[in-house]
Short mmCIF file of C-alpha atoms and ligand atoms in Angstrom, two decimals:
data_model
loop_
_atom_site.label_atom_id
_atom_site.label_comp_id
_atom_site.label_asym_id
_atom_site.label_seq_id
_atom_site.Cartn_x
_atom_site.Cartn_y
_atom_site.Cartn_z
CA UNK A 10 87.84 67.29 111.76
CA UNK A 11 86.95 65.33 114.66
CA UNK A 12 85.43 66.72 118.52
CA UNK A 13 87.34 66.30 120.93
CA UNK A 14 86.31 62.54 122.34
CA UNK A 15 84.10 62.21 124.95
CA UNK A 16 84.22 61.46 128.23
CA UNK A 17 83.02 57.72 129.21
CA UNK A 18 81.19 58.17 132.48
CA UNK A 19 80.43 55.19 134.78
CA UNK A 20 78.51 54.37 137.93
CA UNK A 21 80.24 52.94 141.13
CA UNK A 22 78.60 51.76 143.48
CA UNK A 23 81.08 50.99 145.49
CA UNK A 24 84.85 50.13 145.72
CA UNK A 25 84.95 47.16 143.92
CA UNK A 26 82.72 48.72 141.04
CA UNK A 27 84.51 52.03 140.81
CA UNK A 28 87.73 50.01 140.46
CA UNK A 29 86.11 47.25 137.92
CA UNK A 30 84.78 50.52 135.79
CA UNK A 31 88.09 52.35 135.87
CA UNK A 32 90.15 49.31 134.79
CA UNK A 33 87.57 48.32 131.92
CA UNK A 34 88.22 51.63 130.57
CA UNK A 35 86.22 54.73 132.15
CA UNK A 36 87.31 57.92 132.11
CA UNK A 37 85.14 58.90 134.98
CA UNK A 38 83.08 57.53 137.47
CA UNK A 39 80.25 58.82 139.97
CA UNK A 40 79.90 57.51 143.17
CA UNK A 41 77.34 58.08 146.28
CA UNK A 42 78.32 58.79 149.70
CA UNK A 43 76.33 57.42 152.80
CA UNK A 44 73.99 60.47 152.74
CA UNK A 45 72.42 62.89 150.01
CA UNK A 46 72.91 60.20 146.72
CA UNK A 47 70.14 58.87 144.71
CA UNK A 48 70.62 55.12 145.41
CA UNK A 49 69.83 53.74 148.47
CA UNK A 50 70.09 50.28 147.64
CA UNK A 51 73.30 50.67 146.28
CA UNK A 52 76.44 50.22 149.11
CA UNK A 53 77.66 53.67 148.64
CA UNK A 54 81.32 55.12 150.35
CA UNK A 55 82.12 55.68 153.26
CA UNK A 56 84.85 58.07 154.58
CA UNK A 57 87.92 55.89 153.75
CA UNK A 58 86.72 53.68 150.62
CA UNK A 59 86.24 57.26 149.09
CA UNK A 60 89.54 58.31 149.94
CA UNK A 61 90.78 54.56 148.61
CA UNK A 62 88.95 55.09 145.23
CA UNK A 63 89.33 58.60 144.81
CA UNK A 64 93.41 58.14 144.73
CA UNK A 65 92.42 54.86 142.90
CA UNK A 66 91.13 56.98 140.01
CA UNK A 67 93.78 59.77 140.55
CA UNK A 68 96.33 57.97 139.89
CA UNK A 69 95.09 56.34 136.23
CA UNK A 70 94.51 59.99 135.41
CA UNK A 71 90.82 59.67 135.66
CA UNK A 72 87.79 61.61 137.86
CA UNK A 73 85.41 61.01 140.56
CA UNK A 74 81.96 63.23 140.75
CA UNK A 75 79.79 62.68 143.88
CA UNK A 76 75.87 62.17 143.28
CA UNK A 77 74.57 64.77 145.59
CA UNK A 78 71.01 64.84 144.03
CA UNK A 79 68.54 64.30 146.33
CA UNK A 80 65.57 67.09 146.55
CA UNK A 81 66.27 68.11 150.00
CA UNK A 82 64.00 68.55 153.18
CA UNK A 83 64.84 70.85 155.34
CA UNK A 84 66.06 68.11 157.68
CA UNK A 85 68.25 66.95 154.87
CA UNK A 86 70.50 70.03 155.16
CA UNK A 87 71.56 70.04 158.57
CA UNK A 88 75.05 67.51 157.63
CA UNK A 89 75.36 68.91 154.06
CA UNK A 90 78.46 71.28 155.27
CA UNK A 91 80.01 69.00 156.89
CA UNK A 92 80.29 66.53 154.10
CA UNK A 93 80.96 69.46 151.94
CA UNK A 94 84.10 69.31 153.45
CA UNK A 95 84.83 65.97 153.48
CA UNK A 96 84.24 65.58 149.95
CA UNK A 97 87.09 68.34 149.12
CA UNK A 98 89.47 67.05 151.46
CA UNK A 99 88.83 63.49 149.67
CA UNK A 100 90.13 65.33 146.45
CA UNK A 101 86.32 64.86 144.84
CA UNK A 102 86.10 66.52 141.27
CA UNK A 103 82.54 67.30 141.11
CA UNK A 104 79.19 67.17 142.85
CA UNK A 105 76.08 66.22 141.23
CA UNK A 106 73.13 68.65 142.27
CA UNK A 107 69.41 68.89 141.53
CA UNK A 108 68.08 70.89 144.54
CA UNK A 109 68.81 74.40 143.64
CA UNK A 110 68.85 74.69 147.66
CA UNK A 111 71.86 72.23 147.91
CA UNK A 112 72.86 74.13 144.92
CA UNK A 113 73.08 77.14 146.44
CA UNK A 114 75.15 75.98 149.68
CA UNK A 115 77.93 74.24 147.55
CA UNK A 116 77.96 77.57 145.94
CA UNK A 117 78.95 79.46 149.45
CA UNK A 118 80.65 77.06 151.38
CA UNK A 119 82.58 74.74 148.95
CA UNK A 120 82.95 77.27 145.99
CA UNK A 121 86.07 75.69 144.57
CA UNK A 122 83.95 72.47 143.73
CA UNK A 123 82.80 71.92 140.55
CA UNK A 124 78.77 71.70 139.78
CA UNK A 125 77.02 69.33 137.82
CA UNK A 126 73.59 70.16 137.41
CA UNK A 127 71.82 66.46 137.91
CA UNK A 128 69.11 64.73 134.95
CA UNK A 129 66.78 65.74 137.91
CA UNK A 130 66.82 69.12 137.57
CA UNK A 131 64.77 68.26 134.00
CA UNK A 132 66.68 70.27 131.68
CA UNK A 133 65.34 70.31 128.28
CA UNK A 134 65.97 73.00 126.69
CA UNK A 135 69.03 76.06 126.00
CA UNK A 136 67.71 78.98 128.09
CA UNK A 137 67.69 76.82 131.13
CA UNK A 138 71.14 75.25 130.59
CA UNK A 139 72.11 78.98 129.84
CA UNK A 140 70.64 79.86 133.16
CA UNK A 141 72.96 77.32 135.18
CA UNK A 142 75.50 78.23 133.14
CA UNK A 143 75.54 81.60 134.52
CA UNK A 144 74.68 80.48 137.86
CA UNK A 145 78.29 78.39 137.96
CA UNK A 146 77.39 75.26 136.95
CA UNK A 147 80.39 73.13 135.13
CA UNK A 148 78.45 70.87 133.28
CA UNK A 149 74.74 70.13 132.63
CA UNK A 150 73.40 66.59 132.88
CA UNK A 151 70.32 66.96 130.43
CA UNK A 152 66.67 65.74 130.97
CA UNK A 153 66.70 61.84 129.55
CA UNK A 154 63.83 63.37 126.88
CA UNK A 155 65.33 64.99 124.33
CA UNK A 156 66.38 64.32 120.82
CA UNK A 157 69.70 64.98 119.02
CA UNK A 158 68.22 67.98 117.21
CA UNK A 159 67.39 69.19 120.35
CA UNK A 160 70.67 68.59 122.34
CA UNK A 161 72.73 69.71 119.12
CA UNK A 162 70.37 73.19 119.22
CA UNK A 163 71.34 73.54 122.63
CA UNK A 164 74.81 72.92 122.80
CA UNK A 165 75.42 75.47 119.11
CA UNK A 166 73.24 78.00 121.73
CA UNK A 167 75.08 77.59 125.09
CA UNK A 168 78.64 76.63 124.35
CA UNK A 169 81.27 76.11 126.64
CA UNK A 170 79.22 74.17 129.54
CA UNK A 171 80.27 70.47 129.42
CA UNK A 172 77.19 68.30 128.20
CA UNK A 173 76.25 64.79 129.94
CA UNK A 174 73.76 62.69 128.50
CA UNK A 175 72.70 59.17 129.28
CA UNK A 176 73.67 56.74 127.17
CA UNK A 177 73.07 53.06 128.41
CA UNK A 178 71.15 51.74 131.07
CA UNK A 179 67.67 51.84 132.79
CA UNK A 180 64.80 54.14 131.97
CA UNK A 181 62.35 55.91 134.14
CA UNK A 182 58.59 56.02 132.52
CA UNK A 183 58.21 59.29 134.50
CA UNK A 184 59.96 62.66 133.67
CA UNK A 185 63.83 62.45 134.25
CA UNK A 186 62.80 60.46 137.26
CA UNK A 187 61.19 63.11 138.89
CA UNK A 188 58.82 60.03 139.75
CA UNK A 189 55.92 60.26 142.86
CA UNK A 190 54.79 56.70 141.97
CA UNK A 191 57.16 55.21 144.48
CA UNK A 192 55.84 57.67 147.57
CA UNK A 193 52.45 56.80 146.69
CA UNK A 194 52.55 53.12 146.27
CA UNK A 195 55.17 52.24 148.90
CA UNK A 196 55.76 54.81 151.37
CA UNK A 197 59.67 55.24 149.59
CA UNK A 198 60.99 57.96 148.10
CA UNK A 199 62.30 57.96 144.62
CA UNK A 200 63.82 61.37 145.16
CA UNK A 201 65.72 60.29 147.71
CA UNK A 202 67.18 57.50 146.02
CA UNK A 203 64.55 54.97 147.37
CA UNK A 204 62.62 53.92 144.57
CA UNK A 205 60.72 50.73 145.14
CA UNK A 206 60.20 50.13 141.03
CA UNK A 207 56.20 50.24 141.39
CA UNK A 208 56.51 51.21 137.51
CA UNK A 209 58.09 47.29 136.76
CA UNK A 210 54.64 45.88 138.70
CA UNK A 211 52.31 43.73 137.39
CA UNK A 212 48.07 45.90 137.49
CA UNK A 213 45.03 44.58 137.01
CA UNK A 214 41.46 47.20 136.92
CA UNK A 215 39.07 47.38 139.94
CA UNK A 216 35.91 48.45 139.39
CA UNK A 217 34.72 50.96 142.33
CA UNK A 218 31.84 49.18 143.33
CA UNK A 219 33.39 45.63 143.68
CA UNK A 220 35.99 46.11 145.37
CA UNK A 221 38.61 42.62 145.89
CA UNK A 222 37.79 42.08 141.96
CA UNK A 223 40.44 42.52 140.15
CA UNK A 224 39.91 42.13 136.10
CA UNK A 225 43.31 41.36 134.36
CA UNK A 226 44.38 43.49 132.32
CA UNK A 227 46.12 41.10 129.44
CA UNK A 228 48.85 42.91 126.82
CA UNK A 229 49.18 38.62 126.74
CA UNK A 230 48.74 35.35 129.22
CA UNK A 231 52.06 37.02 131.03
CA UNK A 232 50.05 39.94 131.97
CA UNK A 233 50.37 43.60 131.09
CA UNK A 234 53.33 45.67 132.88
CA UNK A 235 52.25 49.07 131.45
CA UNK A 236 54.82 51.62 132.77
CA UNK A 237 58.05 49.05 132.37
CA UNK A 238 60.14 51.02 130.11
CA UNK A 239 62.89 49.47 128.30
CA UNK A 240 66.53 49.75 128.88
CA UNK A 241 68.59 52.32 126.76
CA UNK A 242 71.36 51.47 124.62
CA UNK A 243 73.01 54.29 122.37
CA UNK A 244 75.80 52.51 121.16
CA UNK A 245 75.40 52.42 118.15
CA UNK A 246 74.96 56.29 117.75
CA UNK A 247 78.74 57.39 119.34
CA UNK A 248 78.69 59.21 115.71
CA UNK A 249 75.26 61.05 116.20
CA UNK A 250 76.02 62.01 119.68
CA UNK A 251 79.37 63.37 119.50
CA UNK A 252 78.26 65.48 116.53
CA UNK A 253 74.86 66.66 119.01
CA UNK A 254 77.80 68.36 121.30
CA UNK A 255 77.83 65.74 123.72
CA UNK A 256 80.77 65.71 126.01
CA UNK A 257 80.13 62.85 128.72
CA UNK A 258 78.46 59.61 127.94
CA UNK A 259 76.91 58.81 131.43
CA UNK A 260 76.06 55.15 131.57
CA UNK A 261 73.57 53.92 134.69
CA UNK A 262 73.43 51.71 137.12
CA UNK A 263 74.89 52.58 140.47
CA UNK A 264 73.31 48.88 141.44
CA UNK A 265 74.13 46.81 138.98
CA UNK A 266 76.93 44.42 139.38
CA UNK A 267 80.40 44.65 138.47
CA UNK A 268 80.30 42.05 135.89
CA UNK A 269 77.76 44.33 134.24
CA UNK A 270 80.08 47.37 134.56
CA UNK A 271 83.01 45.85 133.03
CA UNK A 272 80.99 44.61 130.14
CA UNK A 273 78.72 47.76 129.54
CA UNK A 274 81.95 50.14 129.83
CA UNK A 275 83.88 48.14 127.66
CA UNK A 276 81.69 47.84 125.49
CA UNK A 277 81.53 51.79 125.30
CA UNK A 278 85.28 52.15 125.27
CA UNK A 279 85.96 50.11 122.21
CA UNK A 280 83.71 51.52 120.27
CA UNK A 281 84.55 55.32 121.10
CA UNK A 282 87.84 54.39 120.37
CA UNK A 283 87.08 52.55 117.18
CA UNK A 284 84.71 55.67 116.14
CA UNK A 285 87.77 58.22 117.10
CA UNK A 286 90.21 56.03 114.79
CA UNK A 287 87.86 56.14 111.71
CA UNK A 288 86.81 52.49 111.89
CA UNK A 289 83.06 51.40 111.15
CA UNK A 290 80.68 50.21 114.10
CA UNK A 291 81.10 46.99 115.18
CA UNK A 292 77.90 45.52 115.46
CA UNK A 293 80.00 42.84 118.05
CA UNK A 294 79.01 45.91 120.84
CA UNK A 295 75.77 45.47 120.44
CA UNK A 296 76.21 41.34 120.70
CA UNK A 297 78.49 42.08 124.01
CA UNK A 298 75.53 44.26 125.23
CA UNK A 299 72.78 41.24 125.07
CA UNK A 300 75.07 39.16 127.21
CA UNK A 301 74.54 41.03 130.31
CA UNK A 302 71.49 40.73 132.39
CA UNK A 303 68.79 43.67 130.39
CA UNK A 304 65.70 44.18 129.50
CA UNK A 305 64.53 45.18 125.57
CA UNK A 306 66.88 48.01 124.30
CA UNK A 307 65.55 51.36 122.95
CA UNK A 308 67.03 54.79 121.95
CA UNK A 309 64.71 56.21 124.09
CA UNK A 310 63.96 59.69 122.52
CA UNK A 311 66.86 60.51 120.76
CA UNK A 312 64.80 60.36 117.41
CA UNK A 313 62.24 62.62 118.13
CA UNK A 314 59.42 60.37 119.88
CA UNK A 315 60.67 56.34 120.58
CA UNK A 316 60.89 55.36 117.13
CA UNK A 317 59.91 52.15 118.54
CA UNK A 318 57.52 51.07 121.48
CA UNK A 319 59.55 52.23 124.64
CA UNK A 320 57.73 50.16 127.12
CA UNK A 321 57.88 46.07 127.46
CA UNK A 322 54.03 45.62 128.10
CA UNK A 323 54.57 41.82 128.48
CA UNK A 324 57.17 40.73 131.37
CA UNK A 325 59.16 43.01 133.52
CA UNK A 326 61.61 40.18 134.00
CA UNK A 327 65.03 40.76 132.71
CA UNK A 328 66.60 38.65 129.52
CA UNK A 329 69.43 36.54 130.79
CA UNK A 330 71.11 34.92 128.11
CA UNK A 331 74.55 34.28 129.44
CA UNK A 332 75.80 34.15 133.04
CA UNK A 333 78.59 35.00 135.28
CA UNK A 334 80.58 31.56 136.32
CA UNK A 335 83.42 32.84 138.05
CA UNK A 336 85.98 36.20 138.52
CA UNK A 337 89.53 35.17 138.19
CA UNK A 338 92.07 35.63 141.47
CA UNK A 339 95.32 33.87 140.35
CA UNK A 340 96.58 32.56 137.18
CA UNK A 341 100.04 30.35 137.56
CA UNK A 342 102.72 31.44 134.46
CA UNK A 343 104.01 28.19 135.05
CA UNK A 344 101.26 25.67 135.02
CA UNK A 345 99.23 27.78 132.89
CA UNK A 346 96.54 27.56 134.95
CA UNK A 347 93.70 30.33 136.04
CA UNK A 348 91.86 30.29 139.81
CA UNK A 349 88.83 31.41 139.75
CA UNK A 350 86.20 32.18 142.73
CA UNK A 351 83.06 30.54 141.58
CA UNK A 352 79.78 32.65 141.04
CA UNK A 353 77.03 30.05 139.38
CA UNK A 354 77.26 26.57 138.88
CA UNK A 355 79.60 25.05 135.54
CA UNK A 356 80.48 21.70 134.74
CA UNK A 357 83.79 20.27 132.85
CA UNK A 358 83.02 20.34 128.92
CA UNK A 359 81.71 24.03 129.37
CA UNK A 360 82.61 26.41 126.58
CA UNK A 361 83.35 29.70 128.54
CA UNK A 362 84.13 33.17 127.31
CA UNK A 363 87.02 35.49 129.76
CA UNK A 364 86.14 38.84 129.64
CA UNK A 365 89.36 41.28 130.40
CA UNK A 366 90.49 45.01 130.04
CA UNK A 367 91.64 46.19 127.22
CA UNK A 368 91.79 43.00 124.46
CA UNK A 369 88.64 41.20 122.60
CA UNK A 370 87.07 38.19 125.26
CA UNK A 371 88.75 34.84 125.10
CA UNK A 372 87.10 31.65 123.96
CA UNK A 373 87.80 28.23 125.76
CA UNK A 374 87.00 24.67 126.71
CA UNK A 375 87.38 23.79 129.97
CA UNK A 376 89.30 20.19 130.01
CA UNK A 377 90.20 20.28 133.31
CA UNK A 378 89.17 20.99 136.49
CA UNK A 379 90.35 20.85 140.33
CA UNK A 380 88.97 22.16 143.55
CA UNK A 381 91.52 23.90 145.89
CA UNK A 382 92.49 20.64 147.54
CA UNK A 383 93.73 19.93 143.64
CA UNK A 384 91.30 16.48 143.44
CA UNK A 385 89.91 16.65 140.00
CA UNK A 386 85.84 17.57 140.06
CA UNK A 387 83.54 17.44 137.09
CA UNK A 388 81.15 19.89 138.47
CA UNK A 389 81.72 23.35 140.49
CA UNK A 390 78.45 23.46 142.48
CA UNK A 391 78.97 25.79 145.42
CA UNK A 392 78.95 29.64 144.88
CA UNK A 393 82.36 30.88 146.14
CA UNK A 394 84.10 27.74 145.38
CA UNK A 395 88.20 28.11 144.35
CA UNK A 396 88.49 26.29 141.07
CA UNK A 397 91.73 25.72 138.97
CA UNK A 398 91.41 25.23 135.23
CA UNK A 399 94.06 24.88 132.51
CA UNK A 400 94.02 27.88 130.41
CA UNK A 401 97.12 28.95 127.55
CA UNK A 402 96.19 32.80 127.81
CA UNK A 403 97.79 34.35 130.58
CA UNK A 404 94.65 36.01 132.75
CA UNK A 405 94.75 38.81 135.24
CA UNK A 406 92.76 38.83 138.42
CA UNK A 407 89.50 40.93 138.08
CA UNK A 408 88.33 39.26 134.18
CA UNK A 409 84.88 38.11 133.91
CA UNK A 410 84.42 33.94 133.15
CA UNK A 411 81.12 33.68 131.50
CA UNK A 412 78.83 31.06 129.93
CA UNK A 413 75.72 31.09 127.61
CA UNK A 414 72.91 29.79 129.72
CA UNK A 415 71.27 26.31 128.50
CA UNK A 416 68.16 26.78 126.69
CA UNK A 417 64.99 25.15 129.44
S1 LIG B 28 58.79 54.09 139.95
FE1 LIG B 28 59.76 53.65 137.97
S2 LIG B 28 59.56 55.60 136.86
FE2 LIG B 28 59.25 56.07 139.03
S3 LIG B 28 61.32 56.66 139.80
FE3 LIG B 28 61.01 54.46 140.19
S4 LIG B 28 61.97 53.45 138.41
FE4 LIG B 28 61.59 55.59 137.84
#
């Protein structure tokens, strides 16, 4: 018989994104306030766009956690009541700890909200998910190093804690980002959500006593990026993890844009689904997956040590195959004609793909085009240009329009 199916987890950002996730087919997202999240750079919520996506996700029967995993200061503690409350009277379903301080204080003064136990906390093995188990903790987020035998040890040892595990997205060389390089190299703190990527940079060797000489270091005439690690994509092991005991599939990438959301969760959801209903892996993921702005995939350590190398030594530049044209706002029943804002430049001739919830993408030509004073165009060069273009498949507002970039 099959587990129960998994939970698809999703970053948000922000509005937009947690909305774009949910509609593409999470069952949960995670979000960041304006204080106490791990992602600066990301917009995060504020009071009201957390109310907004909260009910958002409410009402399509799906969750909201809030990332509350910073390691805390002392001076980091003085507002953590306060928003405490606000994130109950928002209707949140979880928080997201790693500070057993912060921890602690959720436990006293907002006891009736759930606890996640955050990938920081570095949990990687079954005596210390046992321990936050008995501490109160809902669910354990576990430490991005371990292998299915592992995780499927742990969860046959500790059962009834919910399991998280990451499944997709960007890697941290250092231990389940519990990373110093950051505060060393550029005065920002990775543990507080400021992470300047120093492991992505590009190092030559100094020797001590000529200083200003800097000997390349070559992995090849690109240069040698020794910490980059590559991104992780588990999709083609639903199978492996469900059996491991996993119970949420936590996908990164808080900054990434929506486009990538919708694709990556998507993704995701079709082939849980397809898994759950008996059907054979579609290897059409994995082709989905390249078309979104990544770097090398890996499956990390989920066999034991990287069964293949886990760092890209030669670039630290991302591969780019296809790109966003365009989002869809309007599509006319009668006309049969889709609006879309414009992203990056297209031309009339283009063969585009639509991404949309819930159905395979659409393939099309486009035969026509028109600017929003209707006179015809052959080009759309202006980012956040209106352009009409005949289409026969009705399109809702929010799909993807994207092309496969021209080989240079
Ligand atoms: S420097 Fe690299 S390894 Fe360290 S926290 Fe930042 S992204 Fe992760």
């Amino acid at each position: 018989m099959l587990s129960k199916k998994p939970e698809l987890l999703a970053p948000a950002g922000d509005l937009t994104k947690l909305k774009t996730a949910i509609d593409y087919g999470a069952d949960a997202v995670y979000i960041g306030g304006k204080a106490f999240s791990l992602r600066t750079a990301s917009d995060n919520f504020s009071r009201e766009e957390m109310e907004e996506g909260i009910r958002y996700a409410h009402a399509k029967g799906k969750k909201c956690y809030a990332a509350l995993n910073i390691i805390a200061h002392n001076d980091d503690l003085k507002e953590l009541e306060s928003y405490l409350k606000e994130l109950q009277d928002c209707g949140i379903d979880a928080v997201i700890v790693a500070d057993m301080g912060i921890f602690d204080i959720v436990r006293k003064k907002a006891s009736s909200l759930p606890v996640h136990i955050s990938t920081q906390a570095s949990n990687t093995n079954y005596a210390s998910v046992s321990f936050f188990k008995e501490l109160g903790a809902k669910r354990i987020v576990l430490a991005r190093e371990l292998s299915f035998r592992e995780i499927h040890e742990i969860t046959q040892k500790v059962p009834d804690v919910e399991i998280e595990a990451f499944v997709h997205g960007a890697m941290c060389v250092s231990y389940s980002g519990r990373c110093l390089l950051s505060n060393y190299m550029a005065g920002r703190d990775s543990n507080k959500g400021d992470c300047a990527q120093p492991c992505r940079w590009k190092y030559s060797l100094v020797e001590e006593k000529r200083p200003g000489e800097y000997m390349p270091v070559y992995e090849d005439d690109r240069g040698t990026f020794l910490f980059n690690s590559k991104d992780l994509c588990m999709i083609e092991y639903i199978g492996e993890l469900v059996k491991a005991g996993v119970t949420s599939f936590k996908i990164e990438g808080r900054v990434k844009s929506e486009y990538y959301v919708a694709t990556v969760v998507k993704a995701y959801r079709d082939a849980i689904d397809e898994y759950f209903e008996g059907k054979p892996f579609d290897p059409r993921h994995i082709e989905e997956l390249r078309k979104i702005s990544h770097r090398q995939y890996t499956s990390g350590f989920y066999f034991d040590k990287p069964k293949d190398t886990a760092q890209v030594y030669a670039t630290s530049s991302y591969i780019r195959d296809y790109e966003l044209i365009g989002t869809s706002i309007a599509y006319d029943d009668e006309k049969k004609e889709l609006t879309l804002e414009q992203r990056n430049r297209f031309f009339l001739g283009d063969e585009v793909e639509i991404l949309m919830p819930g159905e395979p993408f659409y393939c099309m030509k486009i035969t026509d085009m028109k600017n929003e004073w209707n006179e015809t165009i052959e080009v759309a060069p202006h980012p956040q240009m209106k352009v009409k273009i005949p289409c026969d498949k009705k399109i809702y507002p929010g799909s993807f329009i994207r092309k496969k970039k021209p080989l240079v």
